[in-house]
Amino acid sequence: MRIAMFSWESLHSTPVGGVATHVTELSAALQRRGHDVHVFTRPGYGSGGVNRIDGVWYHYCPHNLKSDFVDEIQDMCRSFVWHFFQTEDYIGKFDLVHGHDWLAALAMTWIKEGRPDHRAMFTMHSTEYGRCGNAFHSGPCERIRGHERLGTTRADRVIAVSHALKNEIRWIYNLPDPKVWVVYNGVPVRQFDGYLEPGSVKRRYGIGPTDPTVLFMGRLSWQKGPDIMVEAIPPLLKFYPQARFVIAGEGHMRGDLERRVHQLGVGHAVRWLGRLNPSEQADLFKACDVVCVPSRNEPFGIIVLEAWAAGKPVVASQIGGPGELIRHSENGLKVYPNADSVGWGLGTVFKNWDKARDMGRVGRIDAERRFSWDTIAEQTERCYCS
């Protein structure tokens, strides 16, 4: 098949979050399965025109920047559609168009309206309802929900990245069950291979080589729950004074979190690393002792797969994707999204490192067998052909 992907981000343009990894890895895996894949995305720093990477064609589509972000996304989608039609008129018809999240919903919809013989797929990686803290806000949030509704209505199939997200999408947008498929995210397991001395990475951040080290990796937002982990730190330090907590990521909560850490008197145990490049992230996953995912809303939780790929145990909220992925006490620990429960989970890991390492090993096996991108591409292909 000749497949057109539409995404606001990719690893080869302007990566922002997990969608960039998903689109890039899925496109490459589909190409390995013999498909002709074209990704239409924003230009990145130094990128432009058309480039072929890992067998996938990347079309960089410039657009106008605007003070109103939703208006800017509409301009981006117009650029996607123009470049798509130019490409199709030159190389021949595409069999399928595939938009990712509300940011690409208009592009997929306008193509479907302009050339109705295209089969259309729409992957939702989250909902605006969930990103707003499980609330229906007005203003820009309402406009974004309008994009989501349009995408879910006009697509031939909607793909959700977890069963929890599928249920949320069906509830919000009143979709029939057969229209919404579930295809999980994948993880590039081999990127976490290779020997690394954990102590050398810990020392890089002022952590002792034998200090129990907890890693939080992600946006510093209410949805991801970094404040929950922060509140769990003081009781843990009473019993494990050498424990250290690494917070890697940026977001609007950072200032409040830093102030709260200071108020609690635990600044000596916390390391703020900000945004890291992929190599630095992989090193931290391999060097830490446990990964904490205290999310309040988590449609999938790709961080869980990355922890498993590095062979690390996970303590994660039992909501959304992590609740589906984790088998309690086998490949991780499920907790409630509150400080007492998260503290219990981390303390349980600290008390039994042999058990923790066993959970990490089982997680690694799961990552290899169930969540390789080739497996995810095969499942996506079945949805395409349904």
Coordinates of C-alpha atoms in Angstrom, one line a residue:
M1 CA 0.0 0.0 0.0
R2 CA 1.0 3.6 -0.5
I3 CA 0.3 5.2 2.9
A4 CA 0.2 8.9 3.9
M5 CA 0.8 9.8 7.5
F6 CA -0.1 13.2 8.9
S7 CA 1.5 14.3 12.2
W8 CA 2.4 17.5 13.9
E9 CA 5.7 15.9 15.0
S10 CA 8.2 13.2 14.2
L11 CA 11.7 12.3 15.4
H12 CA 13.0 13.7 12.1
S13 CA 11.4 17.2 12.3
T14 CA 10.3 18.8 15.6
P15 CA 9.8 16.1 18.3
V16 CA 7.6 17.2 21.2
G17 CA 6.3 14.0 22.8
G18 CA 5.4 10.4 22.4
V19 CA 3.5 10.9 19.1
A20 CA 6.8 11.7 17.4
T21 CA 8.3 8.3 18.4
H22 CA 5.0 6.5 17.5
V23 CA 4.8 8.1 14.0
T24 CA 8.5 7.6 13.2
E25 CA 8.8 4.0 14.4
L26 CA 5.5 2.9 13.0
S27 CA 6.2 4.4 9.6
A28 CA 9.6 2.7 9.5
A29 CA 8.1 -0.7 10.5
L30 CA 5.4 -0.4 7.9
Q31 CA 8.1 0.3 5.3
R32 CA 9.9 -2.8 6.4
R33 CA 6.7 -4.7 5.7
G34 CA 6.8 -3.6 2.0
H35 CA 4.6 -0.4 2.1
D36 CA 5.4 2.9 0.5
V37 CA 5.1 5.3 3.4
H38 CA 5.1 9.1 3.3
V39 CA 5.0 11.3 6.4
F40 CA 3.7 14.9 6.1
T41 CA 4.9 17.0 9.0
R42 CA 6.2 20.4 10.1
P43 CA 9.7 21.4 9.2
G44 CA 12.3 20.9 11.9
Y45 CA 15.5 22.8 12.5
G46 CA 17.4 22.7 9.3
S47 CA 14.9 20.4 7.5
G48 CA 12.8 21.2 4.5
G49 CA 11.6 19.9 1.2
V50 CA 11.5 16.1 1.0
N51 CA 13.9 13.7 2.6
R52 CA 14.0 9.9 2.7
I53 CA 15.0 8.4 6.1
D54 CA 14.9 4.7 6.9
G55 CA 13.1 4.1 3.6
V56 CA 10.3 6.5 4.6
W57 CA 9.6 9.7 2.7
Y58 CA 9.3 12.8 4.9
H59 CA 7.5 15.8 3.4
Y60 CA 8.2 19.0 5.4
C61 CA 5.3 21.3 5.0
P62 CA 5.9 25.0 6.0
H63 CA 3.0 27.0 7.4
N64 CA 2.3 30.4 9.0
L65 CA 2.8 30.8 12.8
K66 CA -0.1 32.5 14.6
S67 CA -0.8 33.7 18.1
D68 CA -3.9 31.5 18.2
F69 CA -2.6 27.9 18.3
V70 CA -5.8 26.3 17.0
D71 CA -5.7 28.7 14.0
E72 CA -2.1 27.9 13.4
I73 CA -2.9 24.2 13.3
Q74 CA -5.6 24.9 10.7
D75 CA -2.9 26.5 8.5
M76 CA -0.6 23.6 9.1
C77 CA -3.3 21.2 7.9
R78 CA -3.9 23.3 4.8
S79 CA -0.2 23.0 4.1
F80 CA -0.4 19.2 4.6
V81 CA -3.3 18.9 2.2
W82 CA -1.7 21.0 -0.5
H83 CA 1.6 19.1 -0.3
F84 CA -0.3 15.8 -0.3
F85 CA -2.3 16.7 -3.4
Q86 CA 0.9 17.8 -5.2
T87 CA 2.6 14.6 -4.3
E88 CA -0.3 12.4 -5.3
D89 CA -0.7 14.2 -8.6
Y90 CA 3.0 13.5 -9.3
I91 CA 3.6 9.9 -8.1
G92 CA 0.1 8.4 -8.2
K93 CA -2.8 7.6 -5.9
F94 CA -2.4 6.9 -2.2
D95 CA -4.3 3.9 -0.9
L96 CA -4.8 5.2 2.6
V97 CA -4.4 8.4 4.7
H98 CA -3.7 8.2 8.4
G99 CA -3.9 11.2 10.8
H100 CA -2.5 11.4 14.3
D101 CA -4.4 13.2 17.0
W102 CA -6.5 16.4 16.8
L103 CA -3.6 18.3 15.3
A104 CA -3.9 16.3 12.0
A105 CA -7.7 15.7 12.0
L106 CA -8.5 18.5 9.6
A107 CA -5.9 17.3 7.0
M108 CA -7.3 13.8 7.0
T109 CA -10.9 15.2 6.8
W110 CA -10.3 17.6 4.0
I111 CA -8.5 15.0 1.9
K112 CA -11.4 12.6 2.5
E113 CA -13.9 15.3 1.4
G114 CA -11.8 16.4 -1.6
R115 CA -11.0 12.9 -2.8
P116 CA -13.5 10.5 -1.2
D117 CA -12.0 7.3 -2.5
H118 CA -9.2 7.4 0.1
R119 CA -9.5 5.1 3.1
A120 CA -9.0 7.2 6.2
M121 CA -7.6 6.2 9.6
F122 CA -7.4 8.4 12.7
T123 CA -5.2 7.5 15.7
M124 CA -6.0 9.2 19.0
H125 CA -3.1 9.1 21.5
S126 CA -5.2 11.0 24.1
T127 CA -8.3 13.2 24.3
E128 CA -8.7 16.9 25.1
Y129 CA -10.9 15.8 27.9
G130 CA -8.1 13.9 29.5
R131 CA -5.5 16.5 28.8
C132 CA -7.7 19.0 30.6
G133 CA -7.8 17.0 33.8
N134 CA -10.9 14.9 32.9
A135 CA -13.0 18.0 32.3
F136 CA -14.9 19.7 29.5
H137 CA -13.5 23.2 29.4
S138 CA -14.7 25.9 27.0
G139 CA -12.7 28.2 24.7
P140 CA -9.7 26.6 22.9
C141 CA -10.4 23.2 24.5
E142 CA -13.9 23.2 23.0
R143 CA -12.5 24.0 19.6
I144 CA -10.0 21.2 19.9
R145 CA -12.7 18.7 20.9
G146 CA -14.4 19.9 17.7
H147 CA -11.4 18.7 15.7
E148 CA -11.4 15.4 17.5
R149 CA -15.1 14.9 16.8
L150 CA -14.6 15.7 13.1
G151 CA -11.7 13.2 12.9
T152 CA -13.5 10.4 14.7
T153 CA -16.7 11.0 12.6
R154 CA -15.1 11.2 9.2
A155 CA -12.5 8.4 9.6
D156 CA -13.3 4.9 8.4
R157 CA -11.5 3.5 11.5
V158 CA -10.4 5.1 14.7
I159 CA -7.4 3.7 16.5
A160 CA -6.9 4.1 20.3
V161 CA -3.7 3.2 22.0
S162 CA -5.4 1.4 24.9
H163 CA -8.7 -0.1 25.8
A164 CA -9.1 2.6 28.5
L165 CA -8.7 5.3 25.8
K166 CA -11.1 3.5 23.5
N167 CA -13.8 3.5 26.2
E168 CA -13.1 7.2 26.8
I169 CA -13.4 8.1 23.1
R170 CA -16.6 6.1 22.6
W171 CA -18.1 7.8 25.6
I172 CA -17.2 11.3 24.6
Y173 CA -17.9 11.0 20.8
N174 CA -20.7 8.3 20.9
L175 CA -18.9 6.0 18.5
P176 CA -19.9 2.4 17.7
D177 CA -17.7 -0.3 19.2
P178 CA -16.6 -1.9 15.9
K179 CA -15.3 1.5 14.5
V180 CA -12.7 1.9 17.3
W181 CA -9.7 -0.5 17.2
V182 CA -7.1 -0.8 19.9
V183 CA -3.4 -0.9 18.8
Y184 CA -0.8 -0.3 21.6
N185 CA 2.3 1.7 21.2
G186 CA 5.6 0.0 20.7
V187 CA 9.1 0.5 21.9
P188 CA 12.5 0.3 20.1
V189 CA 13.9 -2.3 22.5
R190 CA 17.4 -2.5 20.9
Q191 CA 18.0 1.2 21.6
F192 CA 18.3 0.1 25.3
D193 CA 20.8 -2.7 24.7
G194 CA 24.5 -2.5 25.5
Y195 CA 26.4 -2.5 28.8
L196 CA 26.4 0.6 30.9
E197 CA 27.9 1.2 34.3
P198 CA 25.0 2.6 36.4
G199 CA 27.4 4.2 38.9
S200 CA 29.0 6.3 36.3
V201 CA 25.7 7.8 35.2
K202 CA 24.6 8.4 38.7
R203 CA 27.8 10.2 39.6
R204 CA 27.2 12.5 36.6
Y205 CA 24.2 13.8 38.5
G206 CA 25.7 13.9 41.9
I207 CA 24.2 10.6 43.1
G208 CA 26.2 7.8 44.8
P209 CA 26.6 4.6 42.8
T210 CA 24.7 2.5 45.4
D211 CA 22.0 5.1 46.2
P212 CA 18.5 3.8 45.4
T213 CA 17.5 6.0 42.5
V214 CA 13.9 6.7 41.4
L215 CA 13.3 8.1 37.9
F216 CA 10.4 10.3 36.8
M217 CA 10.5 11.0 33.1
G218 CA 7.9 13.1 31.4
R219 CA 6.0 16.4 31.2
L220 CA 5.7 18.3 34.5
S221 CA 1.9 18.6 34.2
W222 CA -1.0 17.7 36.4
Q223 CA -1.9 14.8 34.1
K224 CA 1.5 13.2 34.7
G225 CA 1.4 13.6 38.5
P226 CA 5.0 14.6 39.4
D227 CA 3.6 16.4 42.5
I228 CA 2.3 13.1 43.7
M229 CA 5.8 11.6 43.7
V230 CA 7.2 14.8 45.4
E231 CA 4.7 14.4 48.3
A232 CA 5.8 10.7 48.7
I233 CA 9.5 11.7 49.2
P234 CA 9.6 12.8 52.9
P235 CA 8.2 9.5 54.3
L236 CA 10.5 7.4 52.1
L237 CA 13.6 9.3 53.2
K238 CA 12.8 8.6 56.9
F239 CA 13.4 4.9 56.1
Y240 CA 15.7 5.2 53.1
P241 CA 17.8 8.3 53.6
Q242 CA 20.1 7.5 50.7
A243 CA 17.2 7.4 48.2
R244 CA 17.5 9.9 45.3
F245 CA 14.7 11.1 43.0
V246 CA 15.5 12.2 39.5
I247 CA 12.9 14.4 37.7
A248 CA 13.6 14.6 34.0
G249 CA 11.3 16.8 31.9
E250 CA 9.9 20.3 31.6
G251 CA 6.4 21.7 32.0
H252 CA 4.4 24.5 33.6
M253 CA 4.5 22.8 37.1
R254 CA 8.2 23.0 37.5
G255 CA 8.3 26.2 39.5
D256 CA 5.6 25.0 41.9
L257 CA 7.3 21.7 42.2
E258 CA 10.7 23.2 43.1
R259 CA 9.1 25.4 45.7
R260 CA 7.3 22.4 47.2
V261 CA 10.5 20.4 47.3
H262 CA 12.1 23.3 49.2
Q263 CA 9.2 23.6 51.6
L264 CA 9.4 19.8 52.4
G265 CA 13.2 20.1 53.0
V266 CA 14.1 17.3 50.6
G267 CA 16.0 19.3 48.0
H268 CA 19.2 17.4 48.7
A269 CA 17.5 14.2 47.5
V270 CA 16.0 15.6 44.2
R271 CA 17.8 16.1 40.9
W272 CA 16.2 18.4 38.3
L273 CA 17.4 17.5 34.8
G274 CA 15.1 19.3 32.5
R275 CA 14.6 18.1 28.9
L276 CA 17.1 15.4 27.8
N277 CA 18.1 14.0 24.4
P278 CA 17.3 10.4 23.6
S279 CA 20.8 9.1 24.4
E280 CA 20.7 10.8 27.9
Q281 CA 17.2 9.4 28.5
A282 CA 18.3 5.8 27.6
D283 CA 21.3 6.1 30.0
L284 CA 19.0 7.2 32.8
F285 CA 16.6 4.4 32.3
K286 CA 19.5 1.9 32.4
A287 CA 21.1 3.5 35.4
C288 CA 18.1 4.0 37.7
D289 CA 16.7 1.4 40.0
V290 CA 13.0 2.0 39.5
V291 CA 10.8 4.1 37.3
C292 CA 7.8 5.9 38.8
V293 CA 4.7 6.7 36.7
P294 CA 2.3 8.5 39.1
S295 CA -0.1 9.7 36.4
R296 CA -3.7 10.9 37.0
N297 CA -4.6 10.4 33.4
E298 CA -2.5 8.1 31.1
P299 CA -4.0 7.0 27.8
F300 CA -1.1 4.6 27.2
G301 CA 2.1 5.2 29.2
I302 CA 5.0 4.6 26.8
I303 CA 7.3 5.4 29.7
V304 CA 6.4 1.9 31.0
L305 CA 7.6 0.2 27.9
E306 CA 10.9 2.2 27.9
A307 CA 11.5 1.2 31.5
W308 CA 10.9 -2.4 30.6
A309 CA 13.1 -2.2 27.6
A310 CA 15.9 -1.1 30.0
G311 CA 15.0 -4.0 32.3
K312 CA 13.7 -1.8 35.1
P313 CA 10.7 -2.4 37.5
V314 CA 7.8 0.1 37.3
V315 CA 5.6 1.6 40.0
A316 CA 2.7 3.1 38.1
S317 CA -0.9 4.4 38.7
Q318 CA -3.4 1.7 37.8
I319 CA -5.4 4.0 35.6
G320 CA -5.5 4.0 31.8
G321 CA -2.8 2.3 29.8
P322 CA -0.5 1.3 32.7
G323 CA -3.4 -0.5 34.4
E324 CA -3.7 -2.7 31.2
L325 CA 0.0 -3.2 30.7
I326 CA 1.2 -4.1 34.2
R327 CA 0.6 -7.5 35.8
H328 CA 0.8 -6.6 39.5
S329 CA 3.9 -7.9 41.2
E330 CA 5.0 -9.7 38.0
N331 CA 6.3 -7.0 35.8
G332 CA 5.6 -4.0 38.0
L333 CA 3.5 -2.6 40.8
K334 CA 0.1 -0.9 40.4
V335 CA -0.7 1.9 42.8
Y336 CA -3.3 4.6 43.2
P337 CA -2.5 8.2 42.1
N338 CA -1.9 9.5 45.6
A339 CA 1.3 10.0 47.6
D340 CA 0.6 7.3 50.2
S341 CA 0.1 4.6 47.6
V342 CA 3.0 5.7 45.4
G343 CA 5.2 5.7 48.5
W344 CA 4.0 2.2 49.4
G345 CA 5.0 1.0 45.9
L346 CA 8.4 2.6 45.9
G347 CA 9.1 1.4 49.5
T348 CA 8.1 -2.2 48.4
V349 CA 10.7 -2.0 45.7
F350 CA 13.3 -0.7 48.1
K351 CA 12.7 -3.5 50.6
N352 CA 13.2 -6.3 48.1
W353 CA 15.7 -5.6 45.3
D354 CA 15.8 -9.2 44.1
K355 CA 12.0 -9.1 43.5
A356 CA 12.4 -5.7 41.8
R357 CA 15.1 -7.1 39.4
D358 CA 12.8 -10.0 38.6
M359 CA 10.0 -7.7 37.7
G360 CA 12.4 -5.7 35.4
R361 CA 13.5 -8.9 33.7
V362 CA 9.9 -10.0 33.0
G363 CA 9.1 -6.5 31.7
R364 CA 12.0 -6.7 29.3
I365 CA 10.6 -10.0 27.9
D366 CA 7.2 -8.4 27.5
A367 CA 8.7 -5.4 25.7
E368 CA 10.5 -7.8 23.2
R369 CA 7.6 -10.1 22.6
R370 CA 4.5 -7.9 22.8
F371 CA 5.6 -4.4 22.0
S372 CA 8.1 -4.4 19.2
W373 CA 7.3 -2.0 16.5
D374 CA 7.2 -4.8 13.9
T375 CA 4.4 -6.4 16.0
I376 CA 2.6 -3.0 16.2
A377 CA 2.9 -2.5 12.5
E378 CA 1.4 -5.9 11.8
Q379 CA -1.6 -5.0 14.0
T380 CA -2.0 -1.6 12.4
E381 CA -1.9 -3.3 9.0
R382 CA -4.8 -5.5 10.0
C383 CA -6.8 -2.4 10.9
Y384 CA -6.0 -0.9 7.5
C385 CA -7.4 -3.9 5.8
S386 CA -10.5 -4.4 7.9

